[in-house]
Coordinates of C-alpha atoms in Angstrom, one line a residue:
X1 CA 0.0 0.0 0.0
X2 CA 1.8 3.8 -1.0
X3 CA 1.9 5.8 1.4
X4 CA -0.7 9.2 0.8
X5 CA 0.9 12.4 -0.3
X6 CA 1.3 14.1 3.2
X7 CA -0.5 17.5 2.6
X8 CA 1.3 21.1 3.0
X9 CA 0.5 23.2 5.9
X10 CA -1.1 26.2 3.3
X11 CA -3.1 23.2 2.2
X12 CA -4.4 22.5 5.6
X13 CA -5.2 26.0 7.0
X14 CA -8.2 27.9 6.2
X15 CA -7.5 31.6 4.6
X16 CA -7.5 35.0 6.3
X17 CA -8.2 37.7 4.5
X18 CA -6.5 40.8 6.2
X19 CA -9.3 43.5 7.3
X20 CA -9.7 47.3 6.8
X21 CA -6.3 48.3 8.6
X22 CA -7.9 51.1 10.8
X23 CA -7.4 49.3 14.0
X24 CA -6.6 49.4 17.4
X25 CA -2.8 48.5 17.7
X26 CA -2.7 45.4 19.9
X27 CA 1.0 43.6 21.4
X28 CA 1.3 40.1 22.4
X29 CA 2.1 40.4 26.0
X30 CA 4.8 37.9 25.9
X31 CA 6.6 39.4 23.0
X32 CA 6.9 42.9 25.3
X33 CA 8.1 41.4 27.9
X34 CA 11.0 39.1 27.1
X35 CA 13.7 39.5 24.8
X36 CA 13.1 38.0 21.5
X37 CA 14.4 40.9 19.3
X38 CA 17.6 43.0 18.6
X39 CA 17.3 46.4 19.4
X40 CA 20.0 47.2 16.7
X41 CA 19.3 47.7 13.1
X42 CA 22.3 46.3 12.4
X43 CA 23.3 43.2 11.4
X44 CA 22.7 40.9 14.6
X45 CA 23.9 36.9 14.1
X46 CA 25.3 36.6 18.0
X47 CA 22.0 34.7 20.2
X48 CA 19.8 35.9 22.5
X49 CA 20.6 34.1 26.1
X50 CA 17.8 34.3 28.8
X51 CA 16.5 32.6 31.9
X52 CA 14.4 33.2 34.5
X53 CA 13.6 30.3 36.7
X54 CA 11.5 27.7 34.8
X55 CA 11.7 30.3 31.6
X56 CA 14.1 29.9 29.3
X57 CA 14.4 31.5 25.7
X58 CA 17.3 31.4 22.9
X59 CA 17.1 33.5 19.6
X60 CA 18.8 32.0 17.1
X61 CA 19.9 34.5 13.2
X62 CA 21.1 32.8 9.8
X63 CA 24.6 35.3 9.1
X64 CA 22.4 35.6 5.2
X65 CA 19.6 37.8 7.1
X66 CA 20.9 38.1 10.6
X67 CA 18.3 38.4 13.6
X68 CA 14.6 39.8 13.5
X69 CA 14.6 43.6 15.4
X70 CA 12.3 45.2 17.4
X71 CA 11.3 47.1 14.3
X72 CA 10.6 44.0 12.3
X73 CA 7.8 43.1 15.5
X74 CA 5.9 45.9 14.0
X75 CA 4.7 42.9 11.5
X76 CA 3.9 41.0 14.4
X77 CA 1.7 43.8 16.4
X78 CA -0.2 44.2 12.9
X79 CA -1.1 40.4 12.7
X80 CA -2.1 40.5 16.5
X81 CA -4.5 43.2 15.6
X82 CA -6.2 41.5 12.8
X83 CA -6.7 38.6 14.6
X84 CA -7.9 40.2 17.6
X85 CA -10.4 42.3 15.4
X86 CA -11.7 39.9 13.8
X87 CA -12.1 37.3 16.6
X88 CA -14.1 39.9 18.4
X89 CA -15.9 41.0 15.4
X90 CA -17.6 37.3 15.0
X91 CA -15.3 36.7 11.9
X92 CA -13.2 33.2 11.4
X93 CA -9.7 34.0 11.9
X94 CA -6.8 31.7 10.8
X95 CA -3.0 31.3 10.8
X96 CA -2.6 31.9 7.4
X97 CA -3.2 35.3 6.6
X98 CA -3.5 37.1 2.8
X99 CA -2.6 41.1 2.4
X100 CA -1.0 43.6 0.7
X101 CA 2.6 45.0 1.7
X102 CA 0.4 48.4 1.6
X103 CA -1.9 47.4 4.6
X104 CA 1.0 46.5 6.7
X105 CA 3.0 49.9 5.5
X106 CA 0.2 52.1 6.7
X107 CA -0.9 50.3 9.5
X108 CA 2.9 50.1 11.1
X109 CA 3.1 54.1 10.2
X110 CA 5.8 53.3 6.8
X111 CA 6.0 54.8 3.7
X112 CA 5.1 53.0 0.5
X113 CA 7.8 53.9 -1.5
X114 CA 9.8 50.8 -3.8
X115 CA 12.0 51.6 -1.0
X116 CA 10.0 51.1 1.5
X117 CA 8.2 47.8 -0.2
X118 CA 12.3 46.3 -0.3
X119 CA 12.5 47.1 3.6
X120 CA 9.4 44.9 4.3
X121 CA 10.0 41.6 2.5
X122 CA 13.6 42.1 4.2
X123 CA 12.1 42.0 7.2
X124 CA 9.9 39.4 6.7
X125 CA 12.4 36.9 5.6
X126 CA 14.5 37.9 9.1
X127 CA 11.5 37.2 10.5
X128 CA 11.3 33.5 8.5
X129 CA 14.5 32.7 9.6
X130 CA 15.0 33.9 13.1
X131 CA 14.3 30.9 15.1
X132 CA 13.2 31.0 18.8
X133 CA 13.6 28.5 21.5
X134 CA 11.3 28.8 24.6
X135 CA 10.0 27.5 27.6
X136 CA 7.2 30.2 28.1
X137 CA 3.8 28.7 28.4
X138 CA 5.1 25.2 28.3
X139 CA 4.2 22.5 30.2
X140 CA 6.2 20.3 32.4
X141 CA 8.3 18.2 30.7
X142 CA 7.9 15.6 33.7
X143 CA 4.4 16.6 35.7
X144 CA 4.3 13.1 38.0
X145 CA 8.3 14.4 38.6
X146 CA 6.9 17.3 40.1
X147 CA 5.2 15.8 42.7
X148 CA 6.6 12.3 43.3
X149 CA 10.0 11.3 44.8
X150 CA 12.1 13.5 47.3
X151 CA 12.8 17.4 46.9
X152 CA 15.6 17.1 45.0
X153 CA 15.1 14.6 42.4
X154 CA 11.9 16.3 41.2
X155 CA 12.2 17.4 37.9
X156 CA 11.5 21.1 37.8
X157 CA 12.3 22.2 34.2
X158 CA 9.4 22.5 31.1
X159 CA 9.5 21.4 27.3
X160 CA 10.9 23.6 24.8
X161 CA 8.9 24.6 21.8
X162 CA 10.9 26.0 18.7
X163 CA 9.4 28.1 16.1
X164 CA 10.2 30.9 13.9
X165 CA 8.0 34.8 14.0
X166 CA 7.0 33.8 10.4
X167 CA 7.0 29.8 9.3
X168 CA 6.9 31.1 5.8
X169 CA 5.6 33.7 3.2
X170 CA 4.7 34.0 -0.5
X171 CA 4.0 37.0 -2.9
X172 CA 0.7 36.1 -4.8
X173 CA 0.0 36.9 -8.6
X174 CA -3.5 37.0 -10.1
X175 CA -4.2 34.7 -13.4
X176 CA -2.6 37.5 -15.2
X177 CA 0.8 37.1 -13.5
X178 CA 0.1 40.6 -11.8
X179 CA 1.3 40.9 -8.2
X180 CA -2.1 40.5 -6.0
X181 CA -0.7 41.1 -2.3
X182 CA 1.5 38.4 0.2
X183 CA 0.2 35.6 1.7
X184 CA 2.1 34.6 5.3
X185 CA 2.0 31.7 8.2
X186 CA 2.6 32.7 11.7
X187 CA 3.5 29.9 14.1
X188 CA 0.7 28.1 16.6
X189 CA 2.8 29.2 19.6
X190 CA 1.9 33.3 18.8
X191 CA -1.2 32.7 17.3
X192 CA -2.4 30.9 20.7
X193 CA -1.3 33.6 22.8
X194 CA -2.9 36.3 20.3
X195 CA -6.1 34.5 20.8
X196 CA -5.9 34.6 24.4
X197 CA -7.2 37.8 25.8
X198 CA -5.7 38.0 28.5
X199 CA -2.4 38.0 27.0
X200 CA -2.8 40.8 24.4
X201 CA -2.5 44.9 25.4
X202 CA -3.6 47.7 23.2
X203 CA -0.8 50.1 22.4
X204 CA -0.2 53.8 22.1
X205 CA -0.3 54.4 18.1
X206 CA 2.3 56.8 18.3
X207 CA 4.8 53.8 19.6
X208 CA 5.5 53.2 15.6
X209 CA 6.9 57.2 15.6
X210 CA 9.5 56.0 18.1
X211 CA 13.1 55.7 16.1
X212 CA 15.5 54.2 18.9
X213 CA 15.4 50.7 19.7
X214 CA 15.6 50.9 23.1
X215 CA 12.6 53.2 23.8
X216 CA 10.7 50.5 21.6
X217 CA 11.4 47.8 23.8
X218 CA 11.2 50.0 27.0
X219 CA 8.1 51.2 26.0
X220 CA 6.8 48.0 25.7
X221 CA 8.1 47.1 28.9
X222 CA 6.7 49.8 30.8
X223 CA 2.9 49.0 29.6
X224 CA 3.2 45.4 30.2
X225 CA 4.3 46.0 33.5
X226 CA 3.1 49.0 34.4
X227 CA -0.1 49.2 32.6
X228 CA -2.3 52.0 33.9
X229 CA -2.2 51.8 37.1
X230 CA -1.7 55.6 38.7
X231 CA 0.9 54.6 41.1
X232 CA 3.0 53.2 38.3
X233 CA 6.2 50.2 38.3
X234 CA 9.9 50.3 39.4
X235 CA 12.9 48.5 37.7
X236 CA 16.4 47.8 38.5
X237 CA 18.8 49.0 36.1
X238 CA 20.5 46.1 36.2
X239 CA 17.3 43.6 35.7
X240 CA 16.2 45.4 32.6
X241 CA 19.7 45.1 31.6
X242 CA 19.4 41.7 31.4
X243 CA 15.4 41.6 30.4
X244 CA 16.8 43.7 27.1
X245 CA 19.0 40.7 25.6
X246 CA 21.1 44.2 24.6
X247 CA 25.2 43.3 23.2
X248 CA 26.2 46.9 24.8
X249 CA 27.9 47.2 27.9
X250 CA 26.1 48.1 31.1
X251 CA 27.4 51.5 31.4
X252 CA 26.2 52.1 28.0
X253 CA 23.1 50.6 28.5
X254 CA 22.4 52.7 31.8
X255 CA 23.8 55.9 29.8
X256 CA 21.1 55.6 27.0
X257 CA 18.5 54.7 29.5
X258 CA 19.3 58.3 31.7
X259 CA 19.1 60.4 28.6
X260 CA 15.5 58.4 27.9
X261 CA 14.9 60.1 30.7
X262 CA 15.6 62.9 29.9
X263 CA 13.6 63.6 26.7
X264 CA 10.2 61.5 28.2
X265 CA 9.5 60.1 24.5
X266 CA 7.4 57.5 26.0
X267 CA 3.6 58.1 24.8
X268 CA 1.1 58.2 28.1
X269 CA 3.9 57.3 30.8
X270 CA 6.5 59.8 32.9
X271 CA 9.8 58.3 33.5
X272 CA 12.2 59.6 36.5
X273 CA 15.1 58.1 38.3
X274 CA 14.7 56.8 42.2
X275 CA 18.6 55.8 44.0
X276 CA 17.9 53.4 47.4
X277 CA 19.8 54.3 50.1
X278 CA 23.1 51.7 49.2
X279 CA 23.2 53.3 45.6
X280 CA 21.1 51.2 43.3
X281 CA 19.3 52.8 40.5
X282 CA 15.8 52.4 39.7
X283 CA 14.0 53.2 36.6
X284 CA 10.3 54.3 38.2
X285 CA 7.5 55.4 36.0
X286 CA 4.0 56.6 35.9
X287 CA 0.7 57.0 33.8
X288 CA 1.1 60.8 32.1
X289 CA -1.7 63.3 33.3
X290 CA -2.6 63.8 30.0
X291 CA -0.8 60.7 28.2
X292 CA 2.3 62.5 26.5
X293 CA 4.6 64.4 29.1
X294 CA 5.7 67.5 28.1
X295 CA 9.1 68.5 26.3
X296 CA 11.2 70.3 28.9
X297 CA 12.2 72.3 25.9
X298 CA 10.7 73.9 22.6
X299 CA 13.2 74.6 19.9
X300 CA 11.8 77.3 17.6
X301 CA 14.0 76.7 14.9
X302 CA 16.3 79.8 15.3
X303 CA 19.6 79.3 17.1
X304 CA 18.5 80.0 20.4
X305 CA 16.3 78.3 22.9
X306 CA 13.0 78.9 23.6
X307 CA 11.8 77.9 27.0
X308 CA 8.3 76.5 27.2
X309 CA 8.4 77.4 30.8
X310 CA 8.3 74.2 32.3
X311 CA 11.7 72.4 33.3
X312 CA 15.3 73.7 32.6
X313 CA 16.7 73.5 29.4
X314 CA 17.6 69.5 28.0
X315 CA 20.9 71.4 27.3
X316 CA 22.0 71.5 31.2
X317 CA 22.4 68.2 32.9
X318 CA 19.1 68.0 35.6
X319 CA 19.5 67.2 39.0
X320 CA 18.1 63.6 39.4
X321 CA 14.2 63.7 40.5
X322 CA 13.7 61.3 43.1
X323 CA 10.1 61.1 41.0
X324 CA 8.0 63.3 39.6
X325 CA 6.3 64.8 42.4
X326 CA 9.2 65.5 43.7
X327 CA 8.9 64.1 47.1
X328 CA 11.8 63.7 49.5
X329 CA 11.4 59.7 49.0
X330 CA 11.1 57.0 47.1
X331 CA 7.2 55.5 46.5
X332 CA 6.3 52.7 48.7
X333 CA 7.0 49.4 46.8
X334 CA 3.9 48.2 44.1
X335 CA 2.9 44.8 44.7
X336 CA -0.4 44.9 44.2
X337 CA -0.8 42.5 41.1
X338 CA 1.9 40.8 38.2
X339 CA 3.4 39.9 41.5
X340 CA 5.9 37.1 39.3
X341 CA 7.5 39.9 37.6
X342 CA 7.5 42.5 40.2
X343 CA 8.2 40.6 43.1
X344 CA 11.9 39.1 43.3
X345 CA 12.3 37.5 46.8
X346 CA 15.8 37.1 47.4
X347 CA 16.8 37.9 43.9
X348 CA 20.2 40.0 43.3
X349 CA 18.4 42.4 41.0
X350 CA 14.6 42.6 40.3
X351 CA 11.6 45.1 39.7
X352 CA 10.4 46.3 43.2
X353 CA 12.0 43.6 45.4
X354 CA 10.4 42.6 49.0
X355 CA 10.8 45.0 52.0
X356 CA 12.1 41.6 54.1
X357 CA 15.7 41.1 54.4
X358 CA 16.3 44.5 52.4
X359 CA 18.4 46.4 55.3
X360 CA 20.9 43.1 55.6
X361 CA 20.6 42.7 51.6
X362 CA 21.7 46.8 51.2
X363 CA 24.1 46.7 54.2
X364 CA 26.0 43.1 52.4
X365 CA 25.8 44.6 49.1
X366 CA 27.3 48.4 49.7
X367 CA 31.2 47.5 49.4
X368 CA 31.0 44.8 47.0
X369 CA 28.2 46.3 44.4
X370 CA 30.3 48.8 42.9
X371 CA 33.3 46.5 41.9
X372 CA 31.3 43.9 40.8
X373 CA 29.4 46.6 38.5
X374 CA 33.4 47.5 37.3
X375 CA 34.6 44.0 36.9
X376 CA 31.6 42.9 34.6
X377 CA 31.8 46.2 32.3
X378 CA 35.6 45.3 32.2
X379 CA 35.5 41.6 31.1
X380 CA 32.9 42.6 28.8
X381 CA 34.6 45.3 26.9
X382 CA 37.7 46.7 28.2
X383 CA 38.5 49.6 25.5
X384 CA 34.5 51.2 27.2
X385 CA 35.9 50.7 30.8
X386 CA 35.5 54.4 32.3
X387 CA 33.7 55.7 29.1
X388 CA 30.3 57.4 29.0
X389 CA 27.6 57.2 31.5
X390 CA 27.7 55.9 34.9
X391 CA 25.8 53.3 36.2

């Protein structure tokens, strides 16, 4: 007996026809927290490393196309919103989506130049062949290990699934040979968590206007975690260090993230600086009074300044705001829900740690913090040792 013809995947999914792209922007939870993209535009092949306890994730680049960026997510956040739509519309959705490189363009804020057109199926094929790695959302890989046997032969860890953003794409032609649009497959493991409501946010449109990489993924940080509540989220430097999967040095890293602060680009949220009592820094921020904070400074286009009469000049290096009231302390700590992300007991580094133990932790880490700090920055790149920012 011969064996039947095993059918494609194209051939088994039903087709999704992209809607009207006048939509709320929606993000995949997951994707804005963890760090699944490069925040470079340049060519990344080096892999993402991160764990967290039972979550693990690897991103893995081809050296022809190097690694998806955080700009190339903009793909993504436009496929979560169609799906979303149209799920709560009544409409059938699907994993294999057809549209038209001119939906995506407008929708992400592009042009539609040739240009333009050249940038997108670039980043579609990064997407294609970046490959991910992951725990996240996983079940045990041994569940009777979790509870049988003593302590410490228990198996604690969870399968891995392995996908890529995109698990492949096509440029349609209509019976004349004209091109009619792109067709494109994204993988079970996003589409799951798409559908999910509880796992998708509405963004700020105005995120696609942001040009840096880091405020992209920072932004997307700060409304996963931070959401809307009034009295907003605290991070550790040194934990969204490591949450950013970023190849710069620390001192870089905390550098760029200080001048972030200083220019408030982030649309509905306030950003300021809070320093605990044995020196670390925390990145604090809050939900804007009237969703944008306002630019310290208003350049008129002559070659002086003009003032808009609220803070000092950009020009001048601030004093650092203990936070935006400017109170004489820091807030008390936020613990009040996403306590697995904002509540590290007994971890080194971590958003808004526990009150219990802190005075022993602070006292312990006070002489040896600093020279840790130095000795990492110096393995890591000795030419930057000393150079730009502080941490």
């Amino acid at each position: 007996m011969t064996a039947r013809p095993r059918r494609s995947e194209r051939e088994q999914l039903e087709l999704f026809r992209a809607l009207p792209s006048d939509l709320a922007p929606r993000d995949a939870q997951d994707l804005m927290a963890y760090p699944f993209f490069s925040l470079s535009k340049s060519h990344r092949v080096e892999p993402i490393e991160y764990r967290s306890g039972e979550i693990a994730i690897r991103v893995e680049a081809v050296p022809e196309h190097g690694m998806a960026t955080i700009w190339d997510a903009d793909i993504l956040i436009w496929v979560a919103s169609q799906i979303v739509e149209a799920r709560d519309n009544g409409f059938r959705t699907s994993r294999l989506i057809a549209t038209t490189p001119y939906e995506i363009l407008t929708f992400v804020g592009r042009g539609t130049s040739a240009r333009d057109y050249r940038r997108l199926r670039a980043a579609l094929d990064r997407l294609q062949s970046t490959t991910v790695a992951t725990t996240l959302r996983q079940p045990p890989s041994n569940p009777r290990g979790r509870s049988e046997g003593p302590p410490s032969s228990r198996t604690t860890g969870r399968r891995m699934h392995r996908f890529s953003w995109i698990n492949e794409w096509t440029e349609r032609a209509d019976a004349f040979g004209n091109p009619d649009g792109i067709e494109l497959i994204v993988p079970d493991w996003f589409y799951k968590a798409v559908l999910d409501e509880a796992l998708v946010l509405t963004i700020d449109r105005t995120y696609f206007g942001l040009t840096g990489g880091i405020e992209r993924w920072l932004y997307r940080i700060v409304r996963k975690h931070g959401g809307r509540q009034k009295r907003g989220w605290r991070f550790d430097f040194r934990h969204l260090y490591v949450k950013s999967g970023s190849l710069s040095p620390f001192k870089r890293f905390a550098f760029e993230l200080r001048a972030i602060i200083q220019r408030q680009p982030l649309p509905g949220y306030t950003l300021f600086l809070e320093i605990e009592a044995g020196g670390r820094t925390l990145l604090a921020f809050e939900p804007a009074p009237c969703g944008q904070a306002v630019e310290a400074v208003v350049l008129s286009g002559t070659r002086t300044i003009v003032p808009s009469g609220t803070d000092p000049s950009c020009y001048r290096e601030p004093k650092p705001h203990l936070n935006s009231s400017a109170q004489s302390g820091n807030q008390p700590l936020n613990l009040e829900s996403n306590k697995e992300s904002n509540f590290c007991r007994g971890a080194p580094s971590g958003e808004n740690r526990s009150p219990t133990g802190r005075e022993e932790d602070e006292r312990r880490r006070q002489t040896a913090f600093s020279e840790r700090d130095d000795d990492a920055v110096s393995k890591s790149d000795p030419a930057r040792t000393g150079a730009g920012g502080t941490s």
